[in-house]
Short mmCIF file of C-alpha atoms and ligand atoms in Angstrom, two decimals:
data_model
loop_
_atom_site.label_atom_id
_atom_site.label_comp_id
_atom_site.label_asym_id
_atom_site.label_seq_id
_atom_site.Cartn_x
_atom_site.Cartn_y
_atom_site.Cartn_z
CA MET A 65 0.00 0.00 0.00
CA SER A 66 1.36 3.43 -0.74
CA PRO A 67 -0.05 6.92 -0.21
CA ASP A 68 -1.06 8.75 -3.37
CA ALA A 69 -2.16 12.24 -4.31
CA GLY A 70 -5.72 11.06 -5.01
CA GLY A 71 -8.55 11.31 -2.57
CA ALA A 72 -8.92 15.08 -2.74
CA SER A 73 -11.70 14.94 -5.32
CA LEU A 74 -13.79 12.47 -3.30
CA ASP A 75 -16.68 13.35 -1.00
CA TYR A 76 -16.27 12.06 2.53
CA LEU A 77 -19.26 11.56 4.81
CA TYR A 78 -17.25 11.66 8.02
CA HIS A 79 -14.21 13.52 9.28
CA ARG A 80 -12.73 10.76 11.39
CA ASN A 81 -12.93 7.07 12.18
CA PRO A 82 -14.74 5.77 15.28
CA GLU A 83 -12.38 4.89 18.14
CA PRO A 84 -11.77 1.14 18.56
CA GLY A 85 -14.69 -0.33 20.53
CA ALA A 86 -17.17 2.36 19.39
CA ILE A 87 -19.78 1.75 16.69
CA ILE A 88 -21.32 4.20 14.19
CA GLU A 89 -24.38 3.36 12.08
CA VAL A 90 -23.61 4.48 8.51
CA ALA A 91 -26.89 3.26 6.96
CA PRO A 92 -29.96 1.35 8.21
CA GLY A 93 -28.61 -1.96 9.49
CA VAL A 94 -24.97 -1.22 8.54
CA SER A 95 -22.52 -0.21 11.27
CA TRP A 96 -18.86 0.72 11.30
CA LEU A 97 -16.16 -0.11 13.82
CA THR A 98 -12.37 -0.04 13.69
CA MET A 99 -9.52 -2.09 15.09
CA PRO A 100 -5.97 -0.79 15.52
CA LEU A 101 -3.08 -1.96 13.31
CA PRO A 102 0.59 -1.86 14.30
CA SER A 103 1.68 -0.24 11.01
CA SER A 104 1.52 3.08 9.20
CA LEU A 105 -1.99 2.10 8.07
CA ASN A 106 -2.93 2.54 11.74
CA HIS A 107 -6.43 0.99 11.65
CA ILE A 108 -8.77 -1.30 9.73
CA ASN A 109 -12.49 -0.66 9.22
CA LEU A 110 -14.87 -3.53 9.98
CA TRP A 111 -18.60 -3.69 9.33
CA LEU A 112 -21.63 -5.11 11.14
CA LEU A 113 -24.75 -6.05 9.18
CA GLU A 114 -28.12 -6.65 10.81
CA ASP A 115 -28.97 -10.25 9.95
CA GLY A 116 -32.42 -11.36 11.15
CA ASP A 117 -32.31 -11.85 14.93
CA GLY A 118 -28.55 -11.28 15.01
CA VAL A 119 -25.69 -9.49 13.39
CA ALA A 120 -23.09 -10.51 10.79
CA ILE A 121 -19.47 -9.36 10.99
CA VAL A 122 -17.35 -8.37 7.98
CA ASP A 123 -13.56 -8.87 8.53
CA THR A 124 -11.76 -9.41 11.81
CA GLY A 125 -8.72 -7.24 12.49
CA ILE A 126 -5.23 -8.59 13.04
CA PHE A 127 -4.44 -11.47 15.39
CA SER A 128 -3.26 -9.69 18.53
CA GLN A 129 -4.18 -9.43 22.18
CA VAL A 130 -5.05 -5.75 21.69
CA THR A 131 -7.58 -6.57 18.97
CA ARG A 132 -9.08 -9.43 20.98
CA ASP A 133 -9.49 -7.08 23.97
CA HIS A 134 -11.32 -4.57 21.75
CA TRP A 135 -13.61 -7.31 20.43
CA GLN A 136 -14.40 -8.43 23.99
CA ARG A 137 -15.38 -4.85 24.82
CA VAL A 138 -17.65 -4.75 21.74
CA PHE A 139 -19.31 -8.03 22.74
CA ALA A 140 -19.76 -6.83 26.34
CA GLY A 141 -20.93 -3.38 25.22
CA PRO A 142 -22.72 -2.49 21.96
CA LEU A 143 -23.27 -6.14 20.97
CA ALA A 144 -24.19 -7.44 24.44
CA GLY A 145 -26.87 -10.11 24.12
CA ARG A 146 -26.69 -10.13 20.32
CA ARG A 147 -26.17 -13.36 18.39
CA VAL A 148 -23.46 -13.25 15.71
CA THR A 149 -24.94 -15.04 12.69
CA ARG A 150 -21.86 -15.34 10.46
CA LEU A 151 -18.41 -13.98 9.71
CA PHE A 152 -17.66 -12.67 6.24
CA VAL A 153 -14.00 -12.21 5.25
CA THR A 154 -13.20 -10.13 2.16
CA HIS A 155 -9.72 -11.63 1.58
CA ALA A 156 -6.91 -13.51 3.28
CA HIS A 157 -4.58 -10.67 4.29
CA PRO A 158 -3.75 -10.84 8.00
CA ASP A 159 -5.62 -7.67 9.02
CA HIS A 160 -8.82 -9.07 7.46
CA ILE A 161 -8.65 -12.77 8.37
CA GLY A 162 -6.25 -12.80 11.34
CA LEU A 163 -8.90 -13.49 13.98
CA ALA A 164 -11.24 -15.69 11.89
CA GLY A 165 -10.34 -18.82 13.87
CA TRP A 166 -10.68 -17.11 17.23
CA LEU A 167 -13.96 -15.34 16.40
CA THR A 168 -15.73 -18.33 14.85
CA GLU A 169 -14.80 -20.50 17.83
CA LEU A 170 -15.64 -17.90 20.44
CA LEU A 171 -19.01 -17.05 18.86
CA GLY A 172 -19.94 -20.51 17.55
CA THR A 173 -20.40 -18.98 14.13
CA GLU A 174 -19.29 -19.88 10.58
CA LEU A 175 -16.90 -18.36 8.07
CA TRP A 176 -18.03 -17.09 4.65
CA ILE A 177 -15.18 -16.49 2.19
CA SER A 178 -14.13 -17.22 -1.42
CA GLU A 179 -12.37 -20.51 -2.08
CA THR A 180 -9.00 -19.09 -3.14
CA GLU A 181 -8.83 -16.73 -0.18
CA TRP A 182 -9.84 -19.52 2.22
CA ASN A 183 -7.14 -21.75 0.74
CA MET A 184 -4.43 -19.09 1.07
CA GLY A 185 -5.54 -18.06 4.54
CA ARG A 186 -5.71 -21.65 5.74
CA ARG A 187 -2.25 -22.58 4.44
CA PHE A 188 -0.79 -19.39 5.79
CA SER A 189 -2.31 -19.83 9.24
CA LEU A 190 -1.00 -23.39 9.51
CA ASP A 191 2.60 -22.57 8.60
CA PRO A 192 3.30 -18.87 8.06
CA GLY A 193 7.06 -19.17 8.60
CA LYS A 194 7.59 -21.77 5.88
CA ILE A 195 5.34 -20.09 3.32
CA LEU A 196 6.75 -16.62 3.87
CA THR A 197 10.36 -17.74 3.89
CA GLU A 198 9.96 -19.79 0.71
CA SER A 199 7.88 -17.23 -1.14
CA GLY A 200 10.09 -14.36 0.02
CA LEU A 201 13.18 -16.10 -1.31
CA ALA A 202 11.46 -16.94 -4.61
CA LEU A 203 10.43 -13.30 -4.98
CA PHE A 204 13.97 -12.04 -4.31
CA LYS A 205 15.39 -14.54 -6.80
CA ARG A 206 13.01 -13.49 -9.61
CA GLY A 207 13.51 -9.87 -8.70
CA GLY A 208 17.29 -10.05 -8.94
CA LEU A 209 18.27 -9.96 -5.28
CA SER A 210 20.50 -12.92 -4.49
CA ALA A 211 19.29 -15.34 -1.85
CA SER A 212 21.67 -13.76 0.62
CA ALA A 213 21.56 -13.90 4.38
CA GLU A 214 19.96 -10.46 4.28
CA ALA A 215 17.15 -11.69 2.03
CA LEU A 216 16.58 -14.67 4.26
CA MET A 217 16.41 -12.41 7.27
CA GLN A 218 13.89 -10.17 5.55
CA ALA A 219 11.71 -13.17 4.79
CA ARG A 220 11.92 -14.31 8.39
CA THR A 221 10.98 -10.86 9.64
CA LEU A 222 7.84 -11.14 7.55
CA ALA A 223 7.20 -14.61 8.92
CA ARG A 224 6.51 -13.08 12.33
CA VAL A 225 3.11 -11.84 11.10
CA PRO A 226 0.82 -13.55 13.60
CA SER A 227 -2.20 -15.59 12.67
CA SER A 228 -4.93 -17.79 14.15
CA PRO A 229 -5.99 -21.07 12.51
CA VAL A 230 -8.46 -20.44 9.66
CA PRO A 231 -11.40 -22.86 10.14
CA GLU A 232 -11.54 -26.04 8.09
CA LEU A 233 -15.23 -25.54 7.28
CA TYR A 234 -16.50 -22.52 5.40
CA HIS A 235 -19.28 -21.28 3.11
CA ARG A 236 -17.97 -20.47 -0.34
CA LEU A 237 -18.58 -16.99 -1.74
CA GLU A 238 -18.67 -16.77 -5.54
CA ASP A 239 -18.86 -13.96 -8.05
CA ASP A 240 -22.39 -12.59 -8.62
CA MET A 241 -23.84 -14.62 -5.76
CA ILE A 242 -26.79 -12.96 -4.00
CA LEU A 243 -26.65 -13.08 -0.21
CA HIS A 244 -29.80 -12.52 1.86
CA ILE A 245 -28.54 -10.67 4.91
CA GLY A 246 -31.38 -9.63 7.17
CA ALA A 247 -34.04 -7.94 5.07
CA ARG A 248 -31.65 -7.02 2.25
CA ASP A 249 -29.90 -8.59 -0.70
CA TRP A 250 -26.16 -8.12 -1.14
CA ARG A 251 -24.34 -9.13 -4.31
CA VAL A 252 -20.82 -10.56 -4.20
CA LEU A 253 -18.42 -8.87 -6.64
CA ILE A 254 -15.09 -10.66 -6.94
CA GLY A 255 -12.10 -8.38 -7.47
CA ARG A 256 -8.57 -9.38 -8.41
CA GLY A 257 -5.03 -8.00 -8.43
CA HIS A 258 -4.69 -6.96 -4.77
CA ALA A 259 -5.66 -10.46 -3.69
CA PRO A 260 -6.55 -13.34 -6.01
CA GLU A 261 -10.29 -13.69 -5.19
CA HIS A 262 -11.24 -10.66 -3.10
CA CYS A 263 -14.95 -10.29 -2.22
CA CYS A 264 -16.67 -6.92 -2.34
CA LEU A 265 -20.28 -6.80 -1.15
CA TRP A 266 -22.82 -4.55 -2.84
CA CYS A 267 -26.32 -3.71 -1.60
CA PRO A 268 -28.24 -1.99 -4.45
CA GLU A 269 -31.15 -1.10 -2.13
CA LEU A 270 -28.88 0.84 0.24
CA ASP A 271 -26.51 1.91 -2.59
CA ILE A 272 -23.54 0.75 -0.50
CA LEU A 273 -20.37 -1.09 -1.47
CA ILE A 274 -18.26 -2.84 1.15
CA ALA A 275 -15.06 -2.50 -0.87
CA GLY A 276 -12.47 -4.25 1.33
CA ASP A 277 -9.01 -3.33 0.03
CA GLN A 278 -10.08 -3.41 -3.64
CA VAL A 279 -10.79 0.34 -3.76
CA LEU A 280 -9.27 2.59 -1.10
CA PRO A 281 -9.21 6.39 -0.87
CA LYS A 282 -5.82 8.09 -0.35
CA ILE A 283 -3.74 4.91 -0.62
CA THR A 284 -3.19 2.73 -3.65
CA PRO A 285 -3.91 -0.94 -2.93
CA ASN A 286 -0.76 -3.02 -3.19
CA VAL A 287 -0.63 -5.01 -6.44
CA SER A 288 2.10 -7.65 -6.32
CA LEU A 289 3.19 -10.62 -8.35
CA TRP A 290 2.85 -13.62 -6.05
CA PRO A 291 5.99 -15.80 -5.98
CA GLY A 292 5.72 -18.99 -7.99
CA ARG A 293 2.88 -17.61 -10.13
CA ASP A 294 5.21 -16.77 -13.01
CA ASP A 295 2.51 -16.28 -15.63
CA ASP A 296 0.03 -14.28 -13.57
CA ASN A 297 -0.68 -10.69 -14.49
CA PRO A 298 -1.94 -9.10 -11.25
CA LEU A 299 -1.85 -5.53 -12.56
CA GLY A 300 -3.85 -6.57 -15.61
CA SER A 301 -6.36 -8.25 -13.25
CA PHE A 302 -6.49 -5.20 -11.01
CA LEU A 303 -7.18 -2.83 -13.93
CA ALA A 304 -9.83 -5.20 -15.32
CA THR A 305 -11.50 -5.11 -11.89
CA MET A 306 -11.56 -1.29 -11.96
CA ASP A 307 -13.48 -1.56 -15.27
CA LYS A 308 -15.76 -4.27 -13.90
CA LEU A 309 -16.70 -2.17 -10.85
CA GLU A 310 -17.47 0.82 -13.05
CA ARG A 311 -19.77 -1.32 -15.20
CA ALA A 312 -21.47 -3.00 -12.22
CA LEU A 313 -21.96 -0.06 -9.87
CA PRO A 314 -23.58 3.38 -10.05
CA ASP A 315 -21.38 6.42 -9.39
CA SER A 316 -23.76 7.32 -6.54
CA VAL A 317 -22.68 4.31 -4.44
CA LEU A 318 -21.34 4.95 -0.93
CA VAL A 319 -17.99 3.14 -0.72
CA LEU A 320 -17.04 1.58 2.62
CA PRO A 321 -13.28 0.90 2.34
CA SER A 322 -11.16 -1.13 4.77
CA HIS A 323 -8.84 1.81 5.48
CA ASN A 324 -9.53 5.56 5.76
CA LEU A 325 -13.01 7.08 5.46
CA PRO A 326 -16.23 6.11 3.63
CA PHE A 327 -16.59 8.15 0.45
CA HIS A 328 -18.71 9.05 -2.57
CA ARG A 329 -17.50 9.50 -6.18
CA LEU A 330 -16.37 5.98 -6.93
CA TYR A 331 -15.76 6.66 -10.63
CA ASN A 332 -13.27 9.45 -9.76
CA ARG A 333 -11.37 7.08 -7.53
CA LEU A 334 -11.33 4.30 -10.14
CA GLN A 335 -9.92 6.75 -12.67
CA GLN A 336 -7.26 7.97 -10.21
CA LEU A 337 -6.13 4.39 -9.66
CA ARG A 338 -5.97 3.78 -13.41
CA ASP A 339 -4.00 7.01 -13.88
CA HIS A 340 -1.61 6.11 -11.08
CA HIS A 341 -0.71 2.79 -12.69
CA ALA A 342 -0.53 4.30 -16.19
CA ALA A 343 2.00 6.89 -14.96
CA ARG A 344 3.99 4.19 -13.21
CA MET A 345 3.95 2.01 -16.34
CA ALA A 346 5.25 4.94 -18.41
CA ASP A 347 8.20 5.25 -15.99
CA VAL A 348 8.80 1.51 -16.14
CA LEU A 349 8.83 1.43 -19.94
CA THR A 350 11.24 4.38 -20.15
CA ALA A 351 13.58 2.82 -17.58
CA CYS A 352 13.59 -0.43 -19.54
CA ASP A 353 15.27 1.21 -22.54
CA ARG A 354 18.19 -0.33 -20.67
CA PRO A 355 17.46 -3.87 -19.35
CA LYS A 356 16.30 -3.89 -15.74
CA THR A 357 15.55 -6.30 -12.93
CA ALA A 358 12.80 -5.57 -10.40
CA ALA A 359 15.46 -4.79 -7.77
CA GLU A 360 16.89 -2.12 -10.07
CA MET A 361 13.40 -0.74 -10.67
CA VAL A 362 12.43 -0.36 -6.98
CA PRO A 363 14.47 2.83 -6.26
CA LEU A 364 13.12 4.39 -9.46
CA LEU A 365 9.49 3.68 -8.51
CA PHE A 366 9.70 4.32 -4.76
CA GLN A 367 11.70 7.45 -4.10
CA ARG A 368 11.55 7.18 -0.33
CA LYS A 369 13.31 5.12 2.26
CA LEU A 370 11.77 1.67 2.59
CA ASP A 371 12.05 -0.66 5.56
CA GLN A 372 12.46 -4.42 5.03
CA ARG A 373 8.76 -5.15 4.94
CA GLN A 374 8.10 -2.27 2.54
CA THR A 375 11.01 -3.43 0.36
CA THR A 376 9.36 -6.82 -0.04
CA PHE A 377 6.04 -5.20 -1.06
CA ALA A 378 7.93 -2.85 -3.40
CA MET A 379 9.65 -5.81 -5.08
CA GLY A 380 6.28 -7.48 -5.63
CA GLU A 381 4.82 -4.24 -6.97
CA ALA A 382 7.78 -3.62 -9.34
CA LEU A 383 7.47 -7.19 -10.64
CA ALA A 384 3.72 -6.69 -11.19
CA HIS A 385 4.38 -3.65 -13.40
CA LEU A 386 7.23 -5.31 -15.31
CA GLN A 387 5.11 -8.40 -15.82
CA TYR A 388 2.22 -6.28 -17.10
CA GLY A 389 4.64 -4.75 -19.62
CA ALA A 390 5.69 -8.23 -20.74
CA MET A 391 2.09 -9.49 -20.95
CA THR A 392 1.05 -6.53 -23.09
CA GLU A 393 4.11 -7.09 -25.33
CA ARG A 394 5.81 -3.81 -24.60
CA LEU A 395 8.61 -5.47 -22.64
CA GLU A 396 10.56 -8.64 -23.30
CA ARG A 397 11.21 -10.89 -20.30
CA GLY A 398 14.53 -12.72 -20.23
CA GLU A 399 16.01 -14.92 -17.52
CA ARG A 400 19.55 -14.76 -16.12
CA PRO A 401 21.39 -17.97 -15.17
CA ASP A 402 20.64 -17.20 -11.49
CA GLY A 403 16.88 -17.19 -12.19
CA ALA A 404 16.44 -13.40 -12.08
CA TRP A 405 14.14 -11.88 -14.68
CA VAL A 406 15.50 -9.06 -16.84
CA PHE A 407 13.05 -6.84 -18.71
CA ARG A 408 13.88 -4.88 -21.86
CA ARG A 409 11.74 -2.56 -23.93
CA ILE A 410 10.72 -3.98 -27.28
ZN1 ZN B 83 -5.41 -6.55 1.61
#
């Protein structure tokens, strides 16, 4: 995720987020709460949907004692005596799915999620160290950083992202599926590029989109090539999703994003995100007049100091742009003997 200049031309309904533990009703039967995050993102937005005699939860917050304490306060306070009917998870990133195991067990409720996100979240929760170390090293190798001790250390730093076991049983969310939640219908819209099978939820009656991380104001969702998926084109998928959302949704929709504030003017934001990636692609193509690896591209794309975790995201993001260039036949992808990809303008 990186901050961008966009967001100024959007209309915000609120000036600030609710404090963790507090709840704000943003529409009939739709409430907003936040949980803290230990990163520059600072918080995640979660949603509560009235669901018959109970309430459904959308996303969980990160697996930490602090977040669990906040949840306990919510259950003892605003949700006291309320049954939780189900837990929806938009995608398998740790701030969204981190407490799925804990919440479903505590509340005796069931998880609703897409198959790919369940699969990733489940594997990750069972063995985060192994997956992150292996995928981190694969990413560094493709990106042109040697599998040095430093790279290994970076991967292990990432492996400390905590997690709780993602339940074995789940209800599968699929594209275009209609969910009856309380008195209203919500349509599942699958988005790609930020995560492989990210679920957005749209209620036409309320004109509300629960956007997850697919569309965010002020920050550009991270779009990374996932290690081992050498022929994926995540940026192509992300841009196709921007088009899909514009076709599926009215511009009047109120967007409830997972970070920052709810906003109107979806089409403006979709265009800003397209423009952002188009500008970045133009820089990538120019730079590739001389052959480049992703590692050589990172300082050109991110002109600020990056910590280890940010460097890993930046490598994934640089590879996503280079790969998009190769997939649209503007760049040629070659491979060095050490497995690193080198991209050259055609
Ligand atoms: Zn995410």
